[in-house]
mmCIF file with all atom_site columns, C-alpha atoms in Angstrom:
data_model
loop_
_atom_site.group_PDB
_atom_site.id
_atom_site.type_symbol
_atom_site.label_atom_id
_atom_site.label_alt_id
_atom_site.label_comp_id
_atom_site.label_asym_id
_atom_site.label_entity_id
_atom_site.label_seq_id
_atom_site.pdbx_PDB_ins_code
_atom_site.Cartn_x
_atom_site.Cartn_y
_atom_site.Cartn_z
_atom_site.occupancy
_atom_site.B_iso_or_equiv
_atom_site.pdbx_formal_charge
_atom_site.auth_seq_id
_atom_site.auth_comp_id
_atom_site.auth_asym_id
_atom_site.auth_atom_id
_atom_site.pdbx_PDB_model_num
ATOM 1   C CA . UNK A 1 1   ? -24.222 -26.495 25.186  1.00 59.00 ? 592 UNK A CA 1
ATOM 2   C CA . UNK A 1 2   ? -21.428 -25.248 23.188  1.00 74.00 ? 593 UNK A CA 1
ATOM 3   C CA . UNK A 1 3   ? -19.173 -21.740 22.954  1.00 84.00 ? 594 UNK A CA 1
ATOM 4   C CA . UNK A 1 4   ? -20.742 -18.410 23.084  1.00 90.00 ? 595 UNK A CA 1
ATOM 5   C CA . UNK A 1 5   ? -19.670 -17.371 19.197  1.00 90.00 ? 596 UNK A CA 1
ATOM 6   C CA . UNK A 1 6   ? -20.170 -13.860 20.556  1.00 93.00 ? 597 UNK A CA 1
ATOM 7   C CA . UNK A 1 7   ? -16.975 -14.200 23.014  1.00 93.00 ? 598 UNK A CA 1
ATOM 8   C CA . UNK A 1 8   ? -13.346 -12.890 22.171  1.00 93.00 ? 599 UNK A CA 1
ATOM 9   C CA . UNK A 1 9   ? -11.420 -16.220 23.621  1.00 94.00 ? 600 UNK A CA 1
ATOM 10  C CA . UNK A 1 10  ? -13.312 -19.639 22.727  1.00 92.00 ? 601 UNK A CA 1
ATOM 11  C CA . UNK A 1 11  ? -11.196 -20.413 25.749  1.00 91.00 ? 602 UNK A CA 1
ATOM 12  C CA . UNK A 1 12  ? -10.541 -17.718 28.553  1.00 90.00 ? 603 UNK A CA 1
ATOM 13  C CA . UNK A 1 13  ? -7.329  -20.089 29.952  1.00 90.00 ? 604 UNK A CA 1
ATOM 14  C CA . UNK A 1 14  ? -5.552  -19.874 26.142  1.00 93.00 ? 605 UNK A CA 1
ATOM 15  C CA . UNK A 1 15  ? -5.907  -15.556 25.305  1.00 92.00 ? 606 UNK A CA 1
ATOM 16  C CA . UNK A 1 16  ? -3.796  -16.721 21.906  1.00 96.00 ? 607 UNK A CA 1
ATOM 17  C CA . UNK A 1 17  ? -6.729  -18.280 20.531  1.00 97.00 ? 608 UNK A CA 1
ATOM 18  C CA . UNK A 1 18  ? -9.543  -15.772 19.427  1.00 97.00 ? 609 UNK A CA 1
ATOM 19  C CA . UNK A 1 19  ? -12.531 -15.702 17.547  1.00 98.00 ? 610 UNK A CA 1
ATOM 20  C CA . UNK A 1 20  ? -12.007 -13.622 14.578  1.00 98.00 ? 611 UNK A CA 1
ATOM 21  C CA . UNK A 1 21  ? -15.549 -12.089 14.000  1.00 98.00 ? 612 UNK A CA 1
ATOM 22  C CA . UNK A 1 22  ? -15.209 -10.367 17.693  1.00 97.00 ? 613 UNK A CA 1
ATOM 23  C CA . UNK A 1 23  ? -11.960 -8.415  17.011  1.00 97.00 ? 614 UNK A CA 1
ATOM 24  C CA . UNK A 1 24  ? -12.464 -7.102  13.349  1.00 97.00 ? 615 UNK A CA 1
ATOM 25  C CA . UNK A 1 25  ? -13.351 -3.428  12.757  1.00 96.00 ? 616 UNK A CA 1
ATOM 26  C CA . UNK A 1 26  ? -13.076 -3.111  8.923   1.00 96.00 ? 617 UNK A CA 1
ATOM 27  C CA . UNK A 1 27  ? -16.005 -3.511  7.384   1.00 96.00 ? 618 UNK A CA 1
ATOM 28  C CA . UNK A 1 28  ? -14.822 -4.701  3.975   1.00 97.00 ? 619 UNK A CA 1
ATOM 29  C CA . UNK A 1 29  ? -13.889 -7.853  6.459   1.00 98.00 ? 620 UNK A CA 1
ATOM 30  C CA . UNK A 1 30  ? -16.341 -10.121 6.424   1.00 98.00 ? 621 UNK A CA 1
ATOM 31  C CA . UNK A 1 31  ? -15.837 -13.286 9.115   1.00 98.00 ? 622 UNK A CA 1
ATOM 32  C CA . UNK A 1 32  ? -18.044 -16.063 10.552  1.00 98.00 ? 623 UNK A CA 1
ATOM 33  C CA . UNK A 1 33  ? -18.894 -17.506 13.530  1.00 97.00 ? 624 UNK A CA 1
ATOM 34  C CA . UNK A 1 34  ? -16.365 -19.655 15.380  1.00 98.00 ? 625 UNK A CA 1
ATOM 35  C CA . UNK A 1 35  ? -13.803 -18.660 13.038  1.00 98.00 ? 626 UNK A CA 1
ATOM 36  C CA . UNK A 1 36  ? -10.565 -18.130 15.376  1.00 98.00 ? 627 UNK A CA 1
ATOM 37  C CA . UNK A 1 37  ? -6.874  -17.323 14.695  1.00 98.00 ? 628 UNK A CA 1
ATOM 38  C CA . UNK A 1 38  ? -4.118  -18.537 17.031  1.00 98.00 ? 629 UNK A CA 1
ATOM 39  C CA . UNK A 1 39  ? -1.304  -16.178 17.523  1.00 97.00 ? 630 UNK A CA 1
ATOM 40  C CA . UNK A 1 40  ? 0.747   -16.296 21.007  1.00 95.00 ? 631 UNK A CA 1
ATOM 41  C CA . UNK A 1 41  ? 2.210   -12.429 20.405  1.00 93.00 ? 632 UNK A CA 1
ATOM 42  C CA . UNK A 1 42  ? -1.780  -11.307 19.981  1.00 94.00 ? 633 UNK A CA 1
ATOM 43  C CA . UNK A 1 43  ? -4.484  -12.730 17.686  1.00 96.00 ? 634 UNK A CA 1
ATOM 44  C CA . UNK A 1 44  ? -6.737  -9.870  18.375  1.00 97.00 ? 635 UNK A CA 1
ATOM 45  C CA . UNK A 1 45  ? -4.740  -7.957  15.746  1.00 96.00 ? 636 UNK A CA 1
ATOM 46  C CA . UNK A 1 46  ? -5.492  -10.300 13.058  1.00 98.00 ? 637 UNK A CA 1
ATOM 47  C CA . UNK A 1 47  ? -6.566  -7.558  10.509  1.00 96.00 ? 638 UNK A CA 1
ATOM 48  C CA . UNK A 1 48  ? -3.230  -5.900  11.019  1.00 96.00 ? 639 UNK A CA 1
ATOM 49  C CA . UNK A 1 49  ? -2.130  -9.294  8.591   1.00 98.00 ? 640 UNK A CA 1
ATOM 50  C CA . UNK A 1 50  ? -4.398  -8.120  6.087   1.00 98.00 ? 641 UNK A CA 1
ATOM 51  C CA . UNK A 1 51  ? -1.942  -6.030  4.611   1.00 97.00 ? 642 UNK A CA 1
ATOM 52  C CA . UNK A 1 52  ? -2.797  -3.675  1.156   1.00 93.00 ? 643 UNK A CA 1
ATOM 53  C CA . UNK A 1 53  ? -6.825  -3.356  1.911   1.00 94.00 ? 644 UNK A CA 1
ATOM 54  C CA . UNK A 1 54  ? -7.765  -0.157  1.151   1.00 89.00 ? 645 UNK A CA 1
ATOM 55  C CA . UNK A 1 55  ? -11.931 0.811   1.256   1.00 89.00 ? 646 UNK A CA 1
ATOM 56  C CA . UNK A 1 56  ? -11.446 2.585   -2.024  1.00 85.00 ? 647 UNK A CA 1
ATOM 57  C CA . UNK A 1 57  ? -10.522 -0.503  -4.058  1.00 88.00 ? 648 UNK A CA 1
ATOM 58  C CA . UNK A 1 58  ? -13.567 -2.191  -2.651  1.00 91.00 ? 649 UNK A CA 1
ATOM 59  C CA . UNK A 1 59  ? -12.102 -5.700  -2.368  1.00 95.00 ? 650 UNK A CA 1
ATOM 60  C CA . UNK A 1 60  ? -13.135 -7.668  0.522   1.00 97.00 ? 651 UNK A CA 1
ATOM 61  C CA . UNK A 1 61  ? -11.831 -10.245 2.599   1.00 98.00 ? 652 UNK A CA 1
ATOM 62  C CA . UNK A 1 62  ? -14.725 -13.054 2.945   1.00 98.00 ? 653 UNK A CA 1
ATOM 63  C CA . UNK A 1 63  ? -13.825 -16.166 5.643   1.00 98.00 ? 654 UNK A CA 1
ATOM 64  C CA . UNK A 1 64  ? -16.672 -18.719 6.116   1.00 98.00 ? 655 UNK A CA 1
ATOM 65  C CA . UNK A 1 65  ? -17.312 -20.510 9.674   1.00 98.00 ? 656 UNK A CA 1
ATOM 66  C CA . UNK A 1 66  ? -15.418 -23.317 12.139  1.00 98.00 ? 657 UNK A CA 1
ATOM 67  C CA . UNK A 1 67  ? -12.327 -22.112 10.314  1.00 98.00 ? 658 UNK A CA 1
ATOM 68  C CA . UNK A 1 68  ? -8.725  -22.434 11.580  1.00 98.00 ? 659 UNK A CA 1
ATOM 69  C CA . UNK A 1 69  ? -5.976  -20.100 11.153  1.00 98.00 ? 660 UNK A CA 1
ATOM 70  C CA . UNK A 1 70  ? -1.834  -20.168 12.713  1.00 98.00 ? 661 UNK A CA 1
ATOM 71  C CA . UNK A 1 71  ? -0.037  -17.942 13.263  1.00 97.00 ? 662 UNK A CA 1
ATOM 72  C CA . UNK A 1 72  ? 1.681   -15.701 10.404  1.00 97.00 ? 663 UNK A CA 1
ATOM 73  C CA . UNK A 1 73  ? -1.281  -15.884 7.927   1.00 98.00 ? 664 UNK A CA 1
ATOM 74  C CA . UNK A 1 74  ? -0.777  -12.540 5.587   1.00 98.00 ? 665 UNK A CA 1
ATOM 75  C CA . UNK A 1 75  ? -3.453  -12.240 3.745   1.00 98.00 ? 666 UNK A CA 1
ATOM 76  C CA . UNK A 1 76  ? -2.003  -9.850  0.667   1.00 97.00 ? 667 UNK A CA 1
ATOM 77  C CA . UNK A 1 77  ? -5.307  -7.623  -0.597  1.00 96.00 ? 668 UNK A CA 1
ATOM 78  C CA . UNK A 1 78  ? -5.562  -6.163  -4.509  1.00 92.00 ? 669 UNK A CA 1
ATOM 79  C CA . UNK A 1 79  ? -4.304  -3.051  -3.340  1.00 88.00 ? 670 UNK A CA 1
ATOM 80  C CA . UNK A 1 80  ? -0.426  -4.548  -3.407  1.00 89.00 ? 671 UNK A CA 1
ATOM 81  C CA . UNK A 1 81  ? -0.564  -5.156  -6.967  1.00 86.00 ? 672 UNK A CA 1
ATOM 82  C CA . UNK A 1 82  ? 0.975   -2.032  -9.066  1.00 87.00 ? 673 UNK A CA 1
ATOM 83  C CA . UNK A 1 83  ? 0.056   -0.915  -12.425 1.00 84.00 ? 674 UNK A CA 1
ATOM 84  C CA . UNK A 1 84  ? 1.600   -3.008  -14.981 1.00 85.00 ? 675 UNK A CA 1
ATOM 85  C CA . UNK A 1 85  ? 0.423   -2.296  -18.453 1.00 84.00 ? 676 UNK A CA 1
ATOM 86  C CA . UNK A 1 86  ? 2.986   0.981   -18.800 1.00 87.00 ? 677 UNK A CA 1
ATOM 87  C CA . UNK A 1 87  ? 6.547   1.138   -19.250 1.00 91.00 ? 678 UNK A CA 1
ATOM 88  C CA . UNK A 1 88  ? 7.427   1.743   -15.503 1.00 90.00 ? 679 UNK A CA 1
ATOM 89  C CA . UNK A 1 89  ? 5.291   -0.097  -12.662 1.00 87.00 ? 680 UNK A CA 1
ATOM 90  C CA . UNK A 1 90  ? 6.605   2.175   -10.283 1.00 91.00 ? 681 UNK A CA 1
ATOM 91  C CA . UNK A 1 91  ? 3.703   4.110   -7.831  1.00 85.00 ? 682 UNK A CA 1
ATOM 92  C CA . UNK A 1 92  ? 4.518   7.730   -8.280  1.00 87.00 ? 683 UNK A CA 1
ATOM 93  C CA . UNK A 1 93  ? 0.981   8.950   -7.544  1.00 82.00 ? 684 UNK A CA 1
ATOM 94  C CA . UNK A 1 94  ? 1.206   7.785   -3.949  1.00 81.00 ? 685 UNK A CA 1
ATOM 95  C CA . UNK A 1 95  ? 4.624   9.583   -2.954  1.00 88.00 ? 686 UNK A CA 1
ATOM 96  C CA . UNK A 1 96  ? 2.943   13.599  -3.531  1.00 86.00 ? 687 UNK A CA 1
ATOM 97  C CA . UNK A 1 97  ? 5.298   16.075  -4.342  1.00 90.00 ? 688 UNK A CA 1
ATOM 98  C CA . UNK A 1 98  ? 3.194   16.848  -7.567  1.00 91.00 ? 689 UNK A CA 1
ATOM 99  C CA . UNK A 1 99  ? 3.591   12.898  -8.529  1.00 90.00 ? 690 UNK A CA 1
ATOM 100 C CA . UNK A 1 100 ? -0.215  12.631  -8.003  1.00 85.00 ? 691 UNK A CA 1
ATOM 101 C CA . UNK A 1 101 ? -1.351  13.886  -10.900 1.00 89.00 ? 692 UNK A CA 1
ATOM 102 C CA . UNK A 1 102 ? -0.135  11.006  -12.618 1.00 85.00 ? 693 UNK A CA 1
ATOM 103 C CA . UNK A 1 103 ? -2.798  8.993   -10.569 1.00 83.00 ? 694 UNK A CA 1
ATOM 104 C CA . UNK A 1 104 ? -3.799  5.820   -13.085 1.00 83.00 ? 695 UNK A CA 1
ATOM 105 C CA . UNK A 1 105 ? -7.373  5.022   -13.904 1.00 82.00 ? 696 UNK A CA 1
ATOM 106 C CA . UNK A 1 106 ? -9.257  2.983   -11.709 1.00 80.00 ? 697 UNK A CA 1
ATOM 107 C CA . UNK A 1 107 ? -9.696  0.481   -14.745 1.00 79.00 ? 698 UNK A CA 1
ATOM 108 C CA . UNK A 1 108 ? -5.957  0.173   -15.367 1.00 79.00 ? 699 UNK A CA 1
ATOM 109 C CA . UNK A 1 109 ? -5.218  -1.138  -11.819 1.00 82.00 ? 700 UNK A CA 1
ATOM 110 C CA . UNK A 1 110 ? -4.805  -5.028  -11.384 1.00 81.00 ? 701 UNK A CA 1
ATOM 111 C CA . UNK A 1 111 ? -7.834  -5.706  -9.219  1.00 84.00 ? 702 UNK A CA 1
ATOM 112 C CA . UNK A 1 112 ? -8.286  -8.932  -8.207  1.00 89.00 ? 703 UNK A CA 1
ATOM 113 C CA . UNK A 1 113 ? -11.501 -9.125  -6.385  1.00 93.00 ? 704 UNK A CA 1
ATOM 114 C CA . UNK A 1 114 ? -12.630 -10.530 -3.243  1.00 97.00 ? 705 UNK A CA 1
ATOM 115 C CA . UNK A 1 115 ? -10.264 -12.938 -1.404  1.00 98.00 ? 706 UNK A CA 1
ATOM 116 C CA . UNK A 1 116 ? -12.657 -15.889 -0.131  1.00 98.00 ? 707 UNK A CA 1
ATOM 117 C CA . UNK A 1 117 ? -12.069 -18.580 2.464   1.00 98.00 ? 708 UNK A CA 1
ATOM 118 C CA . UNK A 1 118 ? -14.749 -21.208 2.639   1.00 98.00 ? 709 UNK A CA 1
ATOM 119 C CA . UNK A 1 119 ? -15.934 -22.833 5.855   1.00 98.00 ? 710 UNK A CA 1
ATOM 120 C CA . UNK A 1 120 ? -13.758 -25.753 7.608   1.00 98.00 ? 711 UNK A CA 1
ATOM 121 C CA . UNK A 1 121 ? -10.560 -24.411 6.291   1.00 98.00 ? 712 UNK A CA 1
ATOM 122 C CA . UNK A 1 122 ? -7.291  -25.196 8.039   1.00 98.00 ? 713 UNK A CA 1
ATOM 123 C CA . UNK A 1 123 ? -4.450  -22.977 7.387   1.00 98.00 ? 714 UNK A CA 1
ATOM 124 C CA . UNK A 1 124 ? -0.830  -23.505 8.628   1.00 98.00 ? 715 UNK A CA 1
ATOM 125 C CA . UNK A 1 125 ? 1.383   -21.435 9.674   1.00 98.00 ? 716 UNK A CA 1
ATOM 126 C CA . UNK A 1 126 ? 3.091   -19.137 8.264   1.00 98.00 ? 717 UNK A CA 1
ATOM 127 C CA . UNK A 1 127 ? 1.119   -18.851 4.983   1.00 98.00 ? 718 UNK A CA 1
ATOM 128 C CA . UNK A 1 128 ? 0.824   -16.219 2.533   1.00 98.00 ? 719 UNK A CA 1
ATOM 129 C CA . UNK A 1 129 ? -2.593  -15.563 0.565   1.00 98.00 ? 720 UNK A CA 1
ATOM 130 C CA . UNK A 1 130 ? -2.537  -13.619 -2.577  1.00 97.00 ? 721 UNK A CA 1
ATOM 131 C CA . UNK A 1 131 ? -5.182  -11.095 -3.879  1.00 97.00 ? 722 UNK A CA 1
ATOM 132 C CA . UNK A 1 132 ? -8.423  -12.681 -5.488  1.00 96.00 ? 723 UNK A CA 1
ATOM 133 C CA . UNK A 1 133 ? -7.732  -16.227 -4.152  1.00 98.00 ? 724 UNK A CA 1
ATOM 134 C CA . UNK A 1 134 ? -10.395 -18.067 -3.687  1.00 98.00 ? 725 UNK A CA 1
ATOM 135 C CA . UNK A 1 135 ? -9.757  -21.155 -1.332  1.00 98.00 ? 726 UNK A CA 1
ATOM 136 C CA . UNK A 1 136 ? -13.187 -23.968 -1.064  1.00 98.00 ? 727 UNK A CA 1
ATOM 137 C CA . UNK A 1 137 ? -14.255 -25.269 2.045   1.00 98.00 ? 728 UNK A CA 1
ATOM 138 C CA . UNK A 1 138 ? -12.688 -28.086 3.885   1.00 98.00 ? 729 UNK A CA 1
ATOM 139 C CA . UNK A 1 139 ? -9.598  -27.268 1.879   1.00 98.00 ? 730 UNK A CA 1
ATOM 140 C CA . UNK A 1 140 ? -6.294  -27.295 4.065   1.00 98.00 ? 731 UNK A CA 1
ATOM 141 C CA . UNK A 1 141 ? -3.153  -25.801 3.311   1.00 98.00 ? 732 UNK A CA 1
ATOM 142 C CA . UNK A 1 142 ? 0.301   -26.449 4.769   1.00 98.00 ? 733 UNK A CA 1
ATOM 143 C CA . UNK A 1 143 ? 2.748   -24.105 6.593   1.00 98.00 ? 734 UNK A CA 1
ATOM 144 C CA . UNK A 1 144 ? 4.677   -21.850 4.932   1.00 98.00 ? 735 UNK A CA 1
ATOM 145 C CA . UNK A 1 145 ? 2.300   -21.907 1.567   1.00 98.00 ? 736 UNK A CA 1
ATOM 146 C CA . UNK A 1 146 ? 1.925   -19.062 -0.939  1.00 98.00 ? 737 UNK A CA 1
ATOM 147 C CA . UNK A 1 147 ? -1.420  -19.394 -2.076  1.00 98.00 ? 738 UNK A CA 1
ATOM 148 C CA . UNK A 1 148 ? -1.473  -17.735 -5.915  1.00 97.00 ? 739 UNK A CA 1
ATOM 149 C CA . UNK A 1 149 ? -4.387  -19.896 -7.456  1.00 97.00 ? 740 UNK A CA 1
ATOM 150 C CA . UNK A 1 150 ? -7.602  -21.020 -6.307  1.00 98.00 ? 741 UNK A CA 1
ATOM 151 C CA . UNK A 1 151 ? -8.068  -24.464 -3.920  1.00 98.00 ? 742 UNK A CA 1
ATOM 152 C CA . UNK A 1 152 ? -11.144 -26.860 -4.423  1.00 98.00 ? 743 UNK A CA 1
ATOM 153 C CA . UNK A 1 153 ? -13.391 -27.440 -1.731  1.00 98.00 ? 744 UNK A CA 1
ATOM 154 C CA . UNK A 1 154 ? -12.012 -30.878 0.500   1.00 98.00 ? 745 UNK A CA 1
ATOM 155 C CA . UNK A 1 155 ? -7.847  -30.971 -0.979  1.00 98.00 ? 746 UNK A CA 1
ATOM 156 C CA . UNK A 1 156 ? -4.728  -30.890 0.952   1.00 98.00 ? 747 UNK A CA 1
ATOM 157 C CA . UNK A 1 157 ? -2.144  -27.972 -0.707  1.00 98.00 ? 748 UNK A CA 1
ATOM 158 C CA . UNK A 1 158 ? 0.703   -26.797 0.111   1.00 98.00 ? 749 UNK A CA 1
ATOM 159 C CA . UNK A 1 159 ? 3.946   -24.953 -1.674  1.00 98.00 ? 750 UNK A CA 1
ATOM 160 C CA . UNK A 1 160 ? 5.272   -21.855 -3.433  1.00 98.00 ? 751 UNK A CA 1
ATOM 161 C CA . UNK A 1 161 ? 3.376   -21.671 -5.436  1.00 97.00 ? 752 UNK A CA 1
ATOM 162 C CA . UNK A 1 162 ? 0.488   -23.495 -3.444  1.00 98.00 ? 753 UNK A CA 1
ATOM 163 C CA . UNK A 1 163 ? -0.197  -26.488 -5.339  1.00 98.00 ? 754 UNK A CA 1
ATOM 164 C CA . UNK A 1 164 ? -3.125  -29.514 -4.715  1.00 98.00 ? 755 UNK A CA 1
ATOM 165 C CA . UNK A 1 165 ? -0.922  -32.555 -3.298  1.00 98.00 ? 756 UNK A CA 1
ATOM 166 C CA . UNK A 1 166 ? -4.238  -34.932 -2.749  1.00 98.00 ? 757 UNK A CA 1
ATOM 167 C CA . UNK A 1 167 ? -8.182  -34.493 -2.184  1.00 98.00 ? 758 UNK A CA 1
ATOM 168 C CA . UNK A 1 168 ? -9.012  -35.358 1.478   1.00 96.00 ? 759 UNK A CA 1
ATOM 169 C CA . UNK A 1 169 ? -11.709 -37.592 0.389   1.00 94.00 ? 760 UNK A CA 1
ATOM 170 C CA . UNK A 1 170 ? -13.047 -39.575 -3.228  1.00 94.00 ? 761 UNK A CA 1
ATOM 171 C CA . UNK A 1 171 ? -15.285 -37.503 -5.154  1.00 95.00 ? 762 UNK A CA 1
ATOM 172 C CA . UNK A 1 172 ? -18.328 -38.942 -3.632  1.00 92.00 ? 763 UNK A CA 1
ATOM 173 C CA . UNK A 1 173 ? -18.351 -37.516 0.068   1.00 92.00 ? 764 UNK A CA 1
ATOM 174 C CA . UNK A 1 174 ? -16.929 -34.180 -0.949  1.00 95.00 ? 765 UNK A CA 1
ATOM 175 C CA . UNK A 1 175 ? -20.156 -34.240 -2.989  1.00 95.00 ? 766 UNK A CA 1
ATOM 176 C CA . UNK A 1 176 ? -21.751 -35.070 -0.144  1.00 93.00 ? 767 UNK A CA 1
ATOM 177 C CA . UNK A 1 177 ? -20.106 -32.899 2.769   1.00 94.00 ? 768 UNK A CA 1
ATOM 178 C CA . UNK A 1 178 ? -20.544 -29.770 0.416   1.00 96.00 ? 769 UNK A CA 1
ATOM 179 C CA . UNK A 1 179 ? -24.720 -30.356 0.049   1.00 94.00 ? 770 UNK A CA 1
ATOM 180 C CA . UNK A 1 180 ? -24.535 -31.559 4.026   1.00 93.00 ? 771 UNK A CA 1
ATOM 181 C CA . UNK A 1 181 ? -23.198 -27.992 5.158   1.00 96.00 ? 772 UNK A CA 1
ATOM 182 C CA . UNK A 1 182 ? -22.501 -29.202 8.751   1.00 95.00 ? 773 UNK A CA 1
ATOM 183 C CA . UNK A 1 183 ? -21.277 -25.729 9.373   1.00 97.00 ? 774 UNK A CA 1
ATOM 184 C CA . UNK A 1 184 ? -25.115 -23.725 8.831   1.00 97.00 ? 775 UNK A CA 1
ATOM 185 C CA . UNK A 1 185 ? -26.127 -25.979 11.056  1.00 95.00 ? 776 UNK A CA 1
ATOM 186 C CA . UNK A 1 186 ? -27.528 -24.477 14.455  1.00 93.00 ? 777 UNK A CA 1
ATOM 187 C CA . UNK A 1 187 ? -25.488 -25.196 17.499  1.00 93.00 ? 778 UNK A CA 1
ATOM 188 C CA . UNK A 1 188 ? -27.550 -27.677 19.258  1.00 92.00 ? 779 UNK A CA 1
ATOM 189 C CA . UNK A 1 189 ? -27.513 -29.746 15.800  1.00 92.00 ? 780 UNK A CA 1
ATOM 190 C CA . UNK A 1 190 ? -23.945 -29.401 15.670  1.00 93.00 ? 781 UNK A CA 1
ATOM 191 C CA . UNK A 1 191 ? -23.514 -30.624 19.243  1.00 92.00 ? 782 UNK A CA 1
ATOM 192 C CA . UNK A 1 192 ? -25.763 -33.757 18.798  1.00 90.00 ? 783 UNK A CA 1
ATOM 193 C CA . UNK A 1 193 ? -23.578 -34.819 15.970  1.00 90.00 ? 784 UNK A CA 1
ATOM 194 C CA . UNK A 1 194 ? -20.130 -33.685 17.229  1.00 91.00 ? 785 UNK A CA 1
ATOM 195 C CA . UNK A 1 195 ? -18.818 -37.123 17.484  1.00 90.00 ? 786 UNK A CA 1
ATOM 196 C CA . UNK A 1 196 ? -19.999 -38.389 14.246  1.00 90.00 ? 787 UNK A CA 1
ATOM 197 C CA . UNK A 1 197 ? -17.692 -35.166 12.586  1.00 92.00 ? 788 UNK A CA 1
ATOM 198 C CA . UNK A 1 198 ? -15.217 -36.248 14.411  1.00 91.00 ? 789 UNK A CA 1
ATOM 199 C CA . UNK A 1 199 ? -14.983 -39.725 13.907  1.00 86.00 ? 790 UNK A CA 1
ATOM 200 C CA . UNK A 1 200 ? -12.072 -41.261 11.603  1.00 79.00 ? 791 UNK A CA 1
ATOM 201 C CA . UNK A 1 201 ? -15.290 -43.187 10.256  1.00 78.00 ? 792 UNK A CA 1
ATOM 202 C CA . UNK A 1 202 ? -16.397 -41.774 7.702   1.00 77.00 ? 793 UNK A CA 1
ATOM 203 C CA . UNK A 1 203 ? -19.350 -43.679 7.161   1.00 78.00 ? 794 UNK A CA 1
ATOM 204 C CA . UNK A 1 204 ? -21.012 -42.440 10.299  1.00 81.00 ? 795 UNK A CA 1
ATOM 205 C CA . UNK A 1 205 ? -21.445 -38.914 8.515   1.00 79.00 ? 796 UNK A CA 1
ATOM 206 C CA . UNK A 1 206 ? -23.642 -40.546 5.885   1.00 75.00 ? 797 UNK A CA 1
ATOM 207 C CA . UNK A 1 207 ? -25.893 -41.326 8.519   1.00 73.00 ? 798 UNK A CA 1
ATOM 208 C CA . UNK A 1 208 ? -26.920 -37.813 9.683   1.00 71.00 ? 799 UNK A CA 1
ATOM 209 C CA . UNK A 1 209 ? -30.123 -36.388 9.409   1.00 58.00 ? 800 UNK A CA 1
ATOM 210 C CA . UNK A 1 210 ? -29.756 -33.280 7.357   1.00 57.00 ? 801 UNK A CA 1
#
């Protein structure tokens, strides 16, 4: 029962939907299984909207599973962010002309490190992640966000800057869903319990056998 996680379109009636893992070609992008973005003018170029990911800087881009992504996600890699520790931030080394020679050091570059997107995660549209963000699972965050700082696991943020405006649940479950892990679960599992994850009862979910 189920989707084939190995298919382009989850759905072959709706070609804007796509799973993610099945279109990707960079290998410093890392994406899981029934991850999909939803893009009507062609979600099979999502990594074109990873913008500033360059191999040499060796920051990756890390998505868990059953995530959900709109339309006009950017996700903004370390390789945006210029040299700031000298009097002009200015990238002469990449223009030639000579200008190369004045190529910084590898340790004086901003790096931010790997951008990570936990499993679960619902973004809106629209949304802009910056380099090094870290964002936890279940975590969703509204259209038209900036995301500058990390997002626990199981909160609802939105803004510019992307800020935590409530945690979907009390302290409790999110302890809970995080040890459950619904989303390593194999498919058949997943299936026998679909309508206990989606119930608006949330005490059904404590009833699951791990």
């Amino acid at each position: 029962m189920g989707l084939d996680p190995h298919s382009i379109y989850p759905n072959e009636n709706i070609k804007q939907v796509v799973f993610i893992k099945n279109v990707i070609t960079r290998p410093n992008i890392i994406v899981g299984e029934y991850t999909y973005y939803d893009d009507i003018n062609g979600a099979e170029r999502f990594q074109d909207y990873v913008t500033h990911h360059y191999a040499f800087l060796g920051d990756k881009l890390i998505i868990g599973r059953f995530c959900a992504i709109a339309k006009g996600i950017e996700f903004v890699m370390s390789g945006a962010n210029h040299r700031m520790n000298s009097v002009t931030t200015y990238p002469f080394n990449i223009m030639g002309g000579g200008w190369e020679q004045f190529t910084p050091r590898f340790e004086d570059l901003p790096l931010k490190g790997d951008t990570v997107v936990g499993n679960d995660v619902w973004i809106g549209q629209d949304v802009a992640v910056m380099p090094g963000v870290h964002i936890g699972d279940g975590a969703i965050i509204a259209a038209s966000s900036v995301v500058t700082k990390d997002i626990p696991p199981y909160c609802v943020a939105g803004g510019n800057p992307c800020r935590v405006l409530r945690k979907r649940f009390d302290e409790a479950l999110i302890a809970y869903l995080l040890d459950l892990k619904w989303w390593d679960w194999d498919a058949e599992k997943i299936f026998r319990n679909m309508d206990a994850l989606c119930s608006g009862d949330l005490q059904r979910i404590k009833h699951i056998a791990r």
